[in-house]
JSON list of C-alpha atoms in Angstrom, two decimals:
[
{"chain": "T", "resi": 1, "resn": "UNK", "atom": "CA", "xyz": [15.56, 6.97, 21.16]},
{"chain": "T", "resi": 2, "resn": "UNK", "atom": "CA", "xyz": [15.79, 3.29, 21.80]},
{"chain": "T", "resi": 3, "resn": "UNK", "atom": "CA", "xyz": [13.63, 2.25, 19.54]},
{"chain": "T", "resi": 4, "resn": "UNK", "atom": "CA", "xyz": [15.19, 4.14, 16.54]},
{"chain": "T", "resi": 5, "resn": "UNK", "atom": "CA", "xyz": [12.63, 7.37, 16.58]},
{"chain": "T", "resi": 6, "resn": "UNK", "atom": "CA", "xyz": [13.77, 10.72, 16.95]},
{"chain": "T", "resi": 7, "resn": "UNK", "atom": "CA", "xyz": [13.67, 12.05, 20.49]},
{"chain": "T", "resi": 8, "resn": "UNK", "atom": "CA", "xyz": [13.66, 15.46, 20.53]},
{"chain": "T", "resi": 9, "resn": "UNK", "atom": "CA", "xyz": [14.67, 17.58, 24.08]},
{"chain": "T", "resi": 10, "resn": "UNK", "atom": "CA", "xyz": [14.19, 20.89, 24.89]},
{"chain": "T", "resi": 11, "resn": "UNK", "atom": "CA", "xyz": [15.93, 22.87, 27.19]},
{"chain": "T", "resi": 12, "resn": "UNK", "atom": "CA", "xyz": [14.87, 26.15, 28.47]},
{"chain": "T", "resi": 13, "resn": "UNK", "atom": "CA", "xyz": [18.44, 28.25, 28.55]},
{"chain": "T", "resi": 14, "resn": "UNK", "atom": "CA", "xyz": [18.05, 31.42, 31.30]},
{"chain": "T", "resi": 15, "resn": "UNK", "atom": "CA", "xyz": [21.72, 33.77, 30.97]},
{"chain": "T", "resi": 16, "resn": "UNK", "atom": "CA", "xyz": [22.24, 35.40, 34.29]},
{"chain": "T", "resi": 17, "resn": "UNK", "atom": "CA", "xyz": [24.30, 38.43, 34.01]},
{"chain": "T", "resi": 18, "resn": "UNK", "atom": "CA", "xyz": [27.42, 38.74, 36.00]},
{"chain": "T", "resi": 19, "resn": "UNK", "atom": "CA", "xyz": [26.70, 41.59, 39.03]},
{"chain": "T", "resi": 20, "resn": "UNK", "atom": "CA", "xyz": [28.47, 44.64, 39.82]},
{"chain": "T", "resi": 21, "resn": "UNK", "atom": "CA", "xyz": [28.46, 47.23, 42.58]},
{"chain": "T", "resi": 22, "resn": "UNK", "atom": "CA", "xyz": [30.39, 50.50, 43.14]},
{"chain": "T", "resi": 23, "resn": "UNK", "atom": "CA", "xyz": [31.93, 52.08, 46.24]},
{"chain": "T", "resi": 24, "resn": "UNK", "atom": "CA", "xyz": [33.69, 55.40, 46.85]},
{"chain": "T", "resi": 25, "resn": "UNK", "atom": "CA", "xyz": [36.55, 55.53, 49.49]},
{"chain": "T", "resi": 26, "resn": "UNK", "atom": "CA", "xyz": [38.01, 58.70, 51.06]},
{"chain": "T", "resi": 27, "resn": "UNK", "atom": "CA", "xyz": [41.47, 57.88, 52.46]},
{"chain": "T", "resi": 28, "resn": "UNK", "atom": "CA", "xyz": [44.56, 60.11, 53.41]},
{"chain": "T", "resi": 29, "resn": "UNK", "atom": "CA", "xyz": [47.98, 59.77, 52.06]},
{"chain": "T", "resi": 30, "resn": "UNK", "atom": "CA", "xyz": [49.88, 57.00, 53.57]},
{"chain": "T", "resi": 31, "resn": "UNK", "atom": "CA", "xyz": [46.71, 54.93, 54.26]},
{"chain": "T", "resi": 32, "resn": "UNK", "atom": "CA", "xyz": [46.85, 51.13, 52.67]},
{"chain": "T", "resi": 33, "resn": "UNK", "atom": "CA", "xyz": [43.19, 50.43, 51.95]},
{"chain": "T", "resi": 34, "resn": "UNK", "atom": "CA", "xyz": [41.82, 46.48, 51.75]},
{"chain": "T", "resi": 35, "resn": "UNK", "atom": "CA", "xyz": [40.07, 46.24, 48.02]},
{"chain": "T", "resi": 36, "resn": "UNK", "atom": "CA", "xyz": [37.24, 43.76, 48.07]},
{"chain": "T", "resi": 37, "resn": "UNK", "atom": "CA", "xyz": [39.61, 40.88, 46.96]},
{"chain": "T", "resi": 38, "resn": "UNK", "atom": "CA", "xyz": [42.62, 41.22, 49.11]},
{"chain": "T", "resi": 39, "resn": "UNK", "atom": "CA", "xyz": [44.57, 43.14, 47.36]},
{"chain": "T", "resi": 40, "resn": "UNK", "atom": "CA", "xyz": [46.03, 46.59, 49.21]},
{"chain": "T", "resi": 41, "resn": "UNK", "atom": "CA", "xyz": [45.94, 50.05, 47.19]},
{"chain": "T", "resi": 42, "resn": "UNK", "atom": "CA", "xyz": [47.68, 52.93, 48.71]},
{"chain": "T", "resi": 43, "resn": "UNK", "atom": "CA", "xyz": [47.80, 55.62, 45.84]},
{"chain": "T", "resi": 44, "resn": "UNK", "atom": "CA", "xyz": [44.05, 57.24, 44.76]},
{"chain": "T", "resi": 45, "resn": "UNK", "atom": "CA", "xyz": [42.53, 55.58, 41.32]},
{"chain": "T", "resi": 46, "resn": "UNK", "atom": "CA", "xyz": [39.72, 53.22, 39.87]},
{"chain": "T", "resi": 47, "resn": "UNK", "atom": "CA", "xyz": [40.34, 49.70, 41.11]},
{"chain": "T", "resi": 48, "resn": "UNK", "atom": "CA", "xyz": [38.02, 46.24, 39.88]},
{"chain": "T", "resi": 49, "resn": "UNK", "atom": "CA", "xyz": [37.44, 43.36, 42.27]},
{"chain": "T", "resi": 50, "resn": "UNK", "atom": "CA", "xyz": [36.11, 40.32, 40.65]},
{"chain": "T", "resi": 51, "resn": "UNK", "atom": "CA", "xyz": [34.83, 38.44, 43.54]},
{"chain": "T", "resi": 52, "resn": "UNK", "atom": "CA", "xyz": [32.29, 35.35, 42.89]},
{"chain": "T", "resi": 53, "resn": "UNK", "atom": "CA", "xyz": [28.34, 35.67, 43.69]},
{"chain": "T", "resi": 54, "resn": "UNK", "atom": "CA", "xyz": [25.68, 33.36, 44.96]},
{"chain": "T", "resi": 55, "resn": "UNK", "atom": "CA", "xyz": [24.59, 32.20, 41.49]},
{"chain": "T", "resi": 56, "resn": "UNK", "atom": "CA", "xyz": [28.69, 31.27, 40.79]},
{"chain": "T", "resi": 57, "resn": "UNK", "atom": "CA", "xyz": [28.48, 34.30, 38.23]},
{"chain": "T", "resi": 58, "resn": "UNK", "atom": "CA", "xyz": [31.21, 36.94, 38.09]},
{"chain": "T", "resi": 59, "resn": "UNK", "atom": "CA", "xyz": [30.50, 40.19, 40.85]},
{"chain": "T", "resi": 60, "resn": "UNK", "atom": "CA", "xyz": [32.55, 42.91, 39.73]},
{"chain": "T", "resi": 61, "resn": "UNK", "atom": "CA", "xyz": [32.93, 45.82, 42.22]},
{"chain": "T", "resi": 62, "resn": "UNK", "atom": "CA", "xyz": [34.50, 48.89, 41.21]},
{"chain": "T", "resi": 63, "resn": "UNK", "atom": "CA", "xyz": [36.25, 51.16, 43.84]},
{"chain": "T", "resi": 64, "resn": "UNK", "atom": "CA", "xyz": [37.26, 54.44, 43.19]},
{"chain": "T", "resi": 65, "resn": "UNK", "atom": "CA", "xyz": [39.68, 55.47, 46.01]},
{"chain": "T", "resi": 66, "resn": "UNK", "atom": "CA", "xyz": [39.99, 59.29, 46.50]},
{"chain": "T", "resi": 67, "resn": "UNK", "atom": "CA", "xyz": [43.53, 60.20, 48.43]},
{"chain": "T", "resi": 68, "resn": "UNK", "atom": "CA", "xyz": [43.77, 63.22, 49.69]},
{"chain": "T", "resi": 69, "resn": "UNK", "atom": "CA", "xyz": [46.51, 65.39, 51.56]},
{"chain": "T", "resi": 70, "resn": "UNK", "atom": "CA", "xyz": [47.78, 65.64, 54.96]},
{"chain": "T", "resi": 71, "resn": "UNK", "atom": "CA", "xyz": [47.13, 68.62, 56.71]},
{"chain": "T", "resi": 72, "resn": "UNK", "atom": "CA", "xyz": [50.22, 70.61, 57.70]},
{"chain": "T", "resi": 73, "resn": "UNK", "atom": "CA", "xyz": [50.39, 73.10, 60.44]},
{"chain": "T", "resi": 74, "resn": "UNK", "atom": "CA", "xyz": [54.05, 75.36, 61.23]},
{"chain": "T", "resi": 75, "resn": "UNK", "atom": "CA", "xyz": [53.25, 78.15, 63.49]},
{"chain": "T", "resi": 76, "resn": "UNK", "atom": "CA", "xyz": [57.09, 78.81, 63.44]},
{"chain": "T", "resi": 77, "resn": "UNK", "atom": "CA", "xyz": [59.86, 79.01, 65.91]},
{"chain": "T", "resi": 78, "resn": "UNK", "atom": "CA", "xyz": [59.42, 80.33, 69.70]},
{"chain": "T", "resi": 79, "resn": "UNK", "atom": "CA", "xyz": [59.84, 84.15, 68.89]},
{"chain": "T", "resi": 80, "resn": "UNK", "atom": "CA", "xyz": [59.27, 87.85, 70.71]},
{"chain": "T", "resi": 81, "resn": "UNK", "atom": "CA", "xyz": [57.26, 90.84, 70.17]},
{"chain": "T", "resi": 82, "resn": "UNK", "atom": "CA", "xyz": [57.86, 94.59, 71.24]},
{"chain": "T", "resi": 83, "resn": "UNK", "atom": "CA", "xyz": [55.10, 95.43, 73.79]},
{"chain": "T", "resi": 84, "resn": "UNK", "atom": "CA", "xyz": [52.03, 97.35, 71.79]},
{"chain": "T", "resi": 85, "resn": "UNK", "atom": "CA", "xyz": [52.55, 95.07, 68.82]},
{"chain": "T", "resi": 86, "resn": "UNK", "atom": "CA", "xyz": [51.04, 92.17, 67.79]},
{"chain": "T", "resi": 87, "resn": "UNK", "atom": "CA", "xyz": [52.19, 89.13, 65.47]},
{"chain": "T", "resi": 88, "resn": "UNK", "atom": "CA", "xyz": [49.73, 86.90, 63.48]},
{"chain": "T", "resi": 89, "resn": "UNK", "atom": "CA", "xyz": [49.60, 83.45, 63.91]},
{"chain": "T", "resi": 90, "resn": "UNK", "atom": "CA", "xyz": [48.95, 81.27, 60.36]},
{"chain": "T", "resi": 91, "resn": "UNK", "atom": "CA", "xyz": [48.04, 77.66, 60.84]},
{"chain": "T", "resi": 92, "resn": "UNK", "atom": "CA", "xyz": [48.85, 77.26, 57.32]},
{"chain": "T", "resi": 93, "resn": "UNK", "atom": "CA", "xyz": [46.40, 77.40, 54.29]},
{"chain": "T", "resi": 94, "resn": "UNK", "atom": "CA", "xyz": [46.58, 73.68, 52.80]},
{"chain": "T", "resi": 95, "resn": "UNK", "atom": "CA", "xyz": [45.76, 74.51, 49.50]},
{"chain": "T", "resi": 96, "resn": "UNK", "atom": "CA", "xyz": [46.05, 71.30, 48.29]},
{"chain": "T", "resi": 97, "resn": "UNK", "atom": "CA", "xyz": [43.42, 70.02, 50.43]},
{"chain": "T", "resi": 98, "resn": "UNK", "atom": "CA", "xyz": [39.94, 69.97, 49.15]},
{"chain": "T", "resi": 99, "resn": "UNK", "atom": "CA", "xyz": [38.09, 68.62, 51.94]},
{"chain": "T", "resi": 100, "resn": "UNK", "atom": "CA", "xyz": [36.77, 70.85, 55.15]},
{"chain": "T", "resi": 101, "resn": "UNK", "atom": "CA", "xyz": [39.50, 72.34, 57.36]},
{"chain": "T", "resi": 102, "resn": "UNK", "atom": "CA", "xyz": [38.79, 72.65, 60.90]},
{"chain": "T", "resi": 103, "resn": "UNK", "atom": "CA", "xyz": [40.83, 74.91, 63.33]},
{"chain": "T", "resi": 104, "resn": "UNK", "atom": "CA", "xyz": [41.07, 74.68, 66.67]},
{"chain": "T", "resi": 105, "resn": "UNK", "atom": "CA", "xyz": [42.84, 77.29, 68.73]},
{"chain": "T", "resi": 106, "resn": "UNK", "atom": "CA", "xyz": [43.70, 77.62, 72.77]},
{"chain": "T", "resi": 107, "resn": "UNK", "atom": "CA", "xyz": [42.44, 81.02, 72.33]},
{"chain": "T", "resi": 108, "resn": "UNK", "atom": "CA", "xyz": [39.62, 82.85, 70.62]},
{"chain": "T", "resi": 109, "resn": "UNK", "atom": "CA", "xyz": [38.96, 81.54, 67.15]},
{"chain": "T", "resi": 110, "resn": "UNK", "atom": "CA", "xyz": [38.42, 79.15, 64.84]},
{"chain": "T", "resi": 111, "resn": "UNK", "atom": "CA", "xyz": [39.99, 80.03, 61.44]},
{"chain": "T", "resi": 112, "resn": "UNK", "atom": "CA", "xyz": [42.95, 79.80, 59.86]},
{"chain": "T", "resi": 113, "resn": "UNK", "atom": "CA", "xyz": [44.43, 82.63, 61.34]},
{"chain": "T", "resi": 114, "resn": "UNK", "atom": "CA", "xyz": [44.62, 84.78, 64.88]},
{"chain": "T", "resi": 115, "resn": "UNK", "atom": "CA", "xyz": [46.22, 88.20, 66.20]},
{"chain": "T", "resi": 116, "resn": "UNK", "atom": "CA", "xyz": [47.66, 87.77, 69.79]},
{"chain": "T", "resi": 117, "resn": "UNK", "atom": "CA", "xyz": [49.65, 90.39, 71.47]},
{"chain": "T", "resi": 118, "resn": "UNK", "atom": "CA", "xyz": [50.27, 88.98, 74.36]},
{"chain": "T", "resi": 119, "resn": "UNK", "atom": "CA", "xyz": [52.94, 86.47, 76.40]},
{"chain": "T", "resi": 120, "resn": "UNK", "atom": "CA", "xyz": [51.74, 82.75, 76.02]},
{"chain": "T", "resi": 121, "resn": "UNK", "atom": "CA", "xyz": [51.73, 79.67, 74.69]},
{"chain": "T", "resi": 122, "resn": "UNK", "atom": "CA", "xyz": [49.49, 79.33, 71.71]},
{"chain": "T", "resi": 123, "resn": "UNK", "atom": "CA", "xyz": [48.28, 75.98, 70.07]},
{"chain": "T", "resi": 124, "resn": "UNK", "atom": "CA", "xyz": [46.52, 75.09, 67.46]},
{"chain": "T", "resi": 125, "resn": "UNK", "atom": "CA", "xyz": [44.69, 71.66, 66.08]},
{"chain": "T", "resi": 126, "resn": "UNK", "atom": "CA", "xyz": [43.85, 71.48, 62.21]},
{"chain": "T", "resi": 127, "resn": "UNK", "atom": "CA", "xyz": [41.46, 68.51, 61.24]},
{"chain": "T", "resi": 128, "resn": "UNK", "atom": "CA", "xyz": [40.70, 67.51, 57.29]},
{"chain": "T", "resi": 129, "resn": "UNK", "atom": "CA", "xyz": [38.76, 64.18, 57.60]},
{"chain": "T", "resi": 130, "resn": "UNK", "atom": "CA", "xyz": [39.85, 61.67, 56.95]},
{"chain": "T", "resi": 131, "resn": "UNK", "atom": "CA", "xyz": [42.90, 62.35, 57.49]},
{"chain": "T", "resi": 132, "resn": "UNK", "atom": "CA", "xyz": [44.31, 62.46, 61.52]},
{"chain": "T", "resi": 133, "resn": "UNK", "atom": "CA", "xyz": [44.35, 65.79, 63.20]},
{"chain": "T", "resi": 134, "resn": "UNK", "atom": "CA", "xyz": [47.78, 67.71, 63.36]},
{"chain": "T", "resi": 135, "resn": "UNK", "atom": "CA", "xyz": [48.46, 70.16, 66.10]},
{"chain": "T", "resi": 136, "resn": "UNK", "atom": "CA", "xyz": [51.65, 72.47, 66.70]},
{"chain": "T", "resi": 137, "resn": "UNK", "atom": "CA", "xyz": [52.19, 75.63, 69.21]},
{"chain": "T", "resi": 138, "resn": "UNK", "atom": "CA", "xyz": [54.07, 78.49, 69.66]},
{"chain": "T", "resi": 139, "resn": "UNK", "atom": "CA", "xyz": [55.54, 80.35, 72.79]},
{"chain": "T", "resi": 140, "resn": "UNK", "atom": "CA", "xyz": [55.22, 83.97, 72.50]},
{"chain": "T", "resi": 141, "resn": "UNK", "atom": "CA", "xyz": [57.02, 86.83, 74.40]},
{"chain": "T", "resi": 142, "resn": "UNK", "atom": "CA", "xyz": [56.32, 90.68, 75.00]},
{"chain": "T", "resi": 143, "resn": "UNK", "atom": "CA", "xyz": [59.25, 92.42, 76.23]},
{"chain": "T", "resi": 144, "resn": "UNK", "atom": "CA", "xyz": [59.77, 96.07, 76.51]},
{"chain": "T", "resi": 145, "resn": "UNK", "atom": "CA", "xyz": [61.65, 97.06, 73.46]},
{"chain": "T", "resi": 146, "resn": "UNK", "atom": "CA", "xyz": [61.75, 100.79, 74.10]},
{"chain": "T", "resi": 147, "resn": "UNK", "atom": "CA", "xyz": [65.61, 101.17, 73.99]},
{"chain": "T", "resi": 148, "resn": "UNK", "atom": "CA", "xyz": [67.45, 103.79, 76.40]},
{"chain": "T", "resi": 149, "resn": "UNK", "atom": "CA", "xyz": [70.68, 105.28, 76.48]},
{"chain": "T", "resi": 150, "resn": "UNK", "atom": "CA", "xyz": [71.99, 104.70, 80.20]},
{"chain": "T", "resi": 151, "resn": "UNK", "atom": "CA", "xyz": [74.46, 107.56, 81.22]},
{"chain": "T", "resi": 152, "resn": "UNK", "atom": "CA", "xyz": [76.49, 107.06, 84.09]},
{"chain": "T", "resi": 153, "resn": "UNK", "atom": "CA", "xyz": [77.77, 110.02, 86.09]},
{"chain": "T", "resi": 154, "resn": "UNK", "atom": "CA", "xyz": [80.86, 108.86, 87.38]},
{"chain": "T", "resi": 155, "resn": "UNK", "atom": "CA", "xyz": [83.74, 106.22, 87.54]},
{"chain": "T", "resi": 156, "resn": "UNK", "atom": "CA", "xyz": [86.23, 105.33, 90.41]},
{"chain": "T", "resi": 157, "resn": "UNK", "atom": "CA", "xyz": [89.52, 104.24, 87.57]},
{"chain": "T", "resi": 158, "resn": "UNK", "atom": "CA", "xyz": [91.36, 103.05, 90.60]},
{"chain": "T", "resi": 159, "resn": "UNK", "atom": "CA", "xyz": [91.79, 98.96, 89.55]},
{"chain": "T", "resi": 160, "resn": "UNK", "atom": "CA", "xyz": [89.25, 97.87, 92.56]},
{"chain": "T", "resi": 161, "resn": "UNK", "atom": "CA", "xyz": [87.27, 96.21, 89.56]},
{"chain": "T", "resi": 162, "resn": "UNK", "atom": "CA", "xyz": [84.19, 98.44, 90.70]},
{"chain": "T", "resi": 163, "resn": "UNK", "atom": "CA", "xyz": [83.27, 101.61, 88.04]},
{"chain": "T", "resi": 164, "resn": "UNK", "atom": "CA", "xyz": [87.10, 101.15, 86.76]},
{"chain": "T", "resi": 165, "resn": "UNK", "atom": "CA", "xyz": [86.06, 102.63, 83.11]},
{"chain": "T", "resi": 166, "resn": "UNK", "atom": "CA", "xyz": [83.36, 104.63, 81.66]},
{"chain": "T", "resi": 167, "resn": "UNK", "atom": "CA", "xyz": [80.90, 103.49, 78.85]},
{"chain": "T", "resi": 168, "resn": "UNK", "atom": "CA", "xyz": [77.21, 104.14, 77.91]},
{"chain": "T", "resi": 169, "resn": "UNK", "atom": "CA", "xyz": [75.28, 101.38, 77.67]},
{"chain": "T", "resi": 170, "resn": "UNK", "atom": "CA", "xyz": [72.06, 100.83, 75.55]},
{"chain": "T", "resi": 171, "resn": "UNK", "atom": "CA", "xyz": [69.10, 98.93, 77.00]},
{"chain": "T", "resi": 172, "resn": "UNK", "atom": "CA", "xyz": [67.83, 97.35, 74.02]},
{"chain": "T", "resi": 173, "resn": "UNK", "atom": "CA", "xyz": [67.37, 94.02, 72.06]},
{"chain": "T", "resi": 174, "resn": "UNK", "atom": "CA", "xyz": [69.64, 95.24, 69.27]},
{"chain": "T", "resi": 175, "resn": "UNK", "atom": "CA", "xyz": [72.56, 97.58, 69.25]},
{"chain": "T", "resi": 176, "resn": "UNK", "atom": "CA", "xyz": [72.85, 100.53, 68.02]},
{"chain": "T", "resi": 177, "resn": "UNK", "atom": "CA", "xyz": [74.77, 101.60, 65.00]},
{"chain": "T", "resi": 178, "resn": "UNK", "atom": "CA", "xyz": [77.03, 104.58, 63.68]},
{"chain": "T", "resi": 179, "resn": "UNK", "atom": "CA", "xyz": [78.04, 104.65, 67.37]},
{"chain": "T", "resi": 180, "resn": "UNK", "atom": "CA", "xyz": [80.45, 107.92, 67.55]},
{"chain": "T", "resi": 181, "resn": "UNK", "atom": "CA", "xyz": [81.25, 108.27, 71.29]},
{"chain": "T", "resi": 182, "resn": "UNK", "atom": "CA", "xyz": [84.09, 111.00, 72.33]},
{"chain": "T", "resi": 183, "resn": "UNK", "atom": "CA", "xyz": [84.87, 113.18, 75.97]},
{"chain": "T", "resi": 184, "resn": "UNK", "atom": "CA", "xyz": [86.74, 116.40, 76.37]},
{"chain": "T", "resi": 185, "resn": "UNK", "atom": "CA", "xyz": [88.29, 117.48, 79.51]},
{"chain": "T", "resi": 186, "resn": "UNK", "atom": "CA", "xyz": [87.73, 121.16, 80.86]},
{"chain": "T", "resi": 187, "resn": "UNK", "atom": "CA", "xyz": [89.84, 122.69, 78.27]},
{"chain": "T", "resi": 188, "resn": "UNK", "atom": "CA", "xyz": [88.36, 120.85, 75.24]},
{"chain": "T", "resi": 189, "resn": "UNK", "atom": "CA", "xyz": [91.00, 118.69, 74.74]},
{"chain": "T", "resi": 190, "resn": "UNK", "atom": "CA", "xyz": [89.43, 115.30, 73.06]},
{"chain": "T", "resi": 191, "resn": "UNK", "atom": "CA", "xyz": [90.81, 112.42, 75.66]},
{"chain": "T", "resi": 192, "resn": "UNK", "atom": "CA", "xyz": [89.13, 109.47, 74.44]},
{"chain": "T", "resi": 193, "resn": "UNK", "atom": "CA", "xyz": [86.92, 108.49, 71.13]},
{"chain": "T", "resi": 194, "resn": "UNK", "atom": "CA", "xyz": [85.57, 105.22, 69.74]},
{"chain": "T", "resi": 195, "resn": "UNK", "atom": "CA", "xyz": [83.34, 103.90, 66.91]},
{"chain": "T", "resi": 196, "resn": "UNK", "atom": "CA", "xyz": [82.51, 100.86, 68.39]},
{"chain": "T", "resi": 197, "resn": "UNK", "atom": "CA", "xyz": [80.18, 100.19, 70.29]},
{"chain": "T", "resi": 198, "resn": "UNK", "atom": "CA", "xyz": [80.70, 98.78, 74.04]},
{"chain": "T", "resi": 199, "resn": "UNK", "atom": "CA", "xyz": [84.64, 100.54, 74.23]},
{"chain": "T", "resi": 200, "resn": "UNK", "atom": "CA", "xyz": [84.74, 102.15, 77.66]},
{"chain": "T", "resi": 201, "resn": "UNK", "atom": "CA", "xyz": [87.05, 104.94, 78.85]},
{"chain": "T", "resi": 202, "resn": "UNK", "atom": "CA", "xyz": [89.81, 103.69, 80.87]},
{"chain": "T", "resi": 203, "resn": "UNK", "atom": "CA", "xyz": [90.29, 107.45, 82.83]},
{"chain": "T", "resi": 204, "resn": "UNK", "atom": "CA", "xyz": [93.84, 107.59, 80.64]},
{"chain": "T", "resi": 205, "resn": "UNK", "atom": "CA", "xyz": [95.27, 109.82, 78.13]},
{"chain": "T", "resi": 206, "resn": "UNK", "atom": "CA", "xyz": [98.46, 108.97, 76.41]},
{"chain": "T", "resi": 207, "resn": "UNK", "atom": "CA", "xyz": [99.19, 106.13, 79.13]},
{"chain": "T", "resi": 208, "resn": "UNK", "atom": "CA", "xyz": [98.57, 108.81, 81.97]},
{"chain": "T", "resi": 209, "resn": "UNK", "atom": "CA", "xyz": [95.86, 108.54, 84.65]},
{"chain": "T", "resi": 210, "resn": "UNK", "atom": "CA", "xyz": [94.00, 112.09, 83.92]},
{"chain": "T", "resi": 211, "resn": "UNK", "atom": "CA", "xyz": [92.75, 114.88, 86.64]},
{"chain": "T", "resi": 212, "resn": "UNK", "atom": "CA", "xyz": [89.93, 114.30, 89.52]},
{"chain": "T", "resi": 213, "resn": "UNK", "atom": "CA", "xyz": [86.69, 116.44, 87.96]},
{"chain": "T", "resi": 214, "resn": "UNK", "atom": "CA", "xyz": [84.21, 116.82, 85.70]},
{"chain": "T", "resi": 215, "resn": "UNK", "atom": "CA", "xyz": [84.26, 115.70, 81.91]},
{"chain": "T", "resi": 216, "resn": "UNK", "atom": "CA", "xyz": [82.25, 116.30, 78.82]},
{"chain": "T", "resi": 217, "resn": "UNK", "atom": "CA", "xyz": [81.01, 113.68, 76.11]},
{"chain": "T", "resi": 218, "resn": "UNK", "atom": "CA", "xyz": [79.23, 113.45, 73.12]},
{"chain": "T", "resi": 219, "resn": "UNK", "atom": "CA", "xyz": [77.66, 110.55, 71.57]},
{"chain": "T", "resi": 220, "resn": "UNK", "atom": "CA", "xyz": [75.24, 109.75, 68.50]},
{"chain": "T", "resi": 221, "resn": "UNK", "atom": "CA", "xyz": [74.08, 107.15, 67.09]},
{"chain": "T", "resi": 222, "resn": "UNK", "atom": "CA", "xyz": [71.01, 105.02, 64.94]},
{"chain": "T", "resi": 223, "resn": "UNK", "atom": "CA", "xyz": [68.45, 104.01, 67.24]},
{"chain": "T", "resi": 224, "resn": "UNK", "atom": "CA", "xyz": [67.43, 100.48, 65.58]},
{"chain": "T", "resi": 225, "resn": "UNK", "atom": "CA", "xyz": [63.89, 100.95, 66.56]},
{"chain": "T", "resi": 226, "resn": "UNK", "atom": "CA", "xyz": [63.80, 103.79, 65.34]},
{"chain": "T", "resi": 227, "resn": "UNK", "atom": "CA", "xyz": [66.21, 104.01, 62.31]},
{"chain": "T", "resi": 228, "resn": "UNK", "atom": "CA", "xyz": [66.56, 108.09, 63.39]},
{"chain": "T", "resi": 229, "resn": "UNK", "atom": "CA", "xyz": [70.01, 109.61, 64.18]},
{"chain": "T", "resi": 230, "resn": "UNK", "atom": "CA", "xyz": [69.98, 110.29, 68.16]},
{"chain": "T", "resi": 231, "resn": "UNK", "atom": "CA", "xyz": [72.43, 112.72, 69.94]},
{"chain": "T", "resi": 232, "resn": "UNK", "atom": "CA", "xyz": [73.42, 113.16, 74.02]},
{"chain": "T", "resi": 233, "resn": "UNK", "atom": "CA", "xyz": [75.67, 115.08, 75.63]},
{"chain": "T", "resi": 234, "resn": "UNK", "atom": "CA", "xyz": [76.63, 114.81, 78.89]},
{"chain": "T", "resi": 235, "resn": "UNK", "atom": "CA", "xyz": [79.00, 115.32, 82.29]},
{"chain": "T", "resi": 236, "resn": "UNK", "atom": "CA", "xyz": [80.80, 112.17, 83.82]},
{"chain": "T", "resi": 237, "resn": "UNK", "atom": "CA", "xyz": [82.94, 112.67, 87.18]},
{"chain": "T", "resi": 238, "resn": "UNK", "atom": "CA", "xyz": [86.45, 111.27, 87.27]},
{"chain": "T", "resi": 239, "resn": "UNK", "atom": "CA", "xyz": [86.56, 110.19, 91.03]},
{"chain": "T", "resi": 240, "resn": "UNK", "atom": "CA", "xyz": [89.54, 108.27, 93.22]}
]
């Protein structure tokens, strides 16, 4: 001290340990999250913030930052269904999401999947929190698929453009196949015969215009509903 004696000071030394905190954030792919400090993280990991408390000391937050998966929903393309059938509709698993799902249909249901049978649009809204809901739909058709053989009973070959040939046609979706289509005249002579599908009789045999009457054919085919062999045989009248 002054005077040349010791002077002897003590001082009462208190450490204060730095803080820290931890927070969990649930985020969807493509989100940029705000860490405490500033910084922006957009992938899923264990990010520090050292930030500065009250008492001047470090506060250290840790963030883990779980990303998870969109939701994706693809009910398909606008499509058609045979009357009496039906055609389910998947709004898509998501396997790689592990939160809830949540479906939403415009009809009766709320799981991944439905049955319709019926004409209509169809829609469907998946949530997965926290990511944003996704939605898709779906037009749907029922049409009368039961395919028939139509057999005309006469043709007028006379170049009015009205009846001028002869030809079966099929009322169906898809054609047929293996299509073997010939006609005989009264004395079993064969006057016309095709393969394909769609060829029409033109009322001519060797370049000549044949007879007024009555003429006999024979066709069979592969119904493609079906997949069976199918066989008519019928009379067509040869009229001027």
């Amino acid at each position: 001290n002054y005077v040349g004696c010791d002077s002897i000071i003590s001082i009462q030394l208190k450490v204060i340990q730095n803080s820290s905190s931890n927070q969990t954030i649930q985020a969807c792919q493509g989100d940029l999250i705000t860490l405490p400090d500033g910084q922006i993280a957009k992938y899923g990991g264990n990010y520090f913030s050292t930030l500065t408390n009250y008492l001047n000391c470090d506060s250290i937050i840790h963030t883990v930052i779980l990303m998870y998966e969109k939701p994706i929903v693809n009910l398909g393309n606008d499509t058609s269904i045979c009357e009496g059938n039906s055609i389910e509709l998947d709004a898509g698993d998501n396997k790689n999401i592990t939160l809830n799902k949540y479906y939403s249909w415009n009809v009766k249901g709320n799981q991944q999947k439905v049955v319709v049978s019926s004409s209509g649009l169809y829609s469907v809204q998946v949530s997965s929190p926290p990511c944003k809901t996704v939605s898709d739909e779906i037009n749907i058709q029922v049409k009368n698929c039961e395919c028939k053989l139509i057999l005309p009973n006469s043709f007028t070959p006379n170049n009015d453009g009205i009846d001028d040939d002869f030809k079966l046609l099929y009322d169906c979706a898809t054609q047929p196949t293996n299509w073997d289509f010939k006609i005989y005249n009264r004395l079993g002579q064969k006057v016309f015969s095709t393969t394909l599908f769609g060829n029409a009789w033109d009322g001519t045999f060797n370049g000549s215009l044949q007879e007024v009457g009555a003429y006999v054919f024979f066709v069979s085919f592969i119904n493609p509903t079906t997949q069976q062999k199918e066989f008519y045989k019928g009379d067509v009248l040869l009229l001027r």
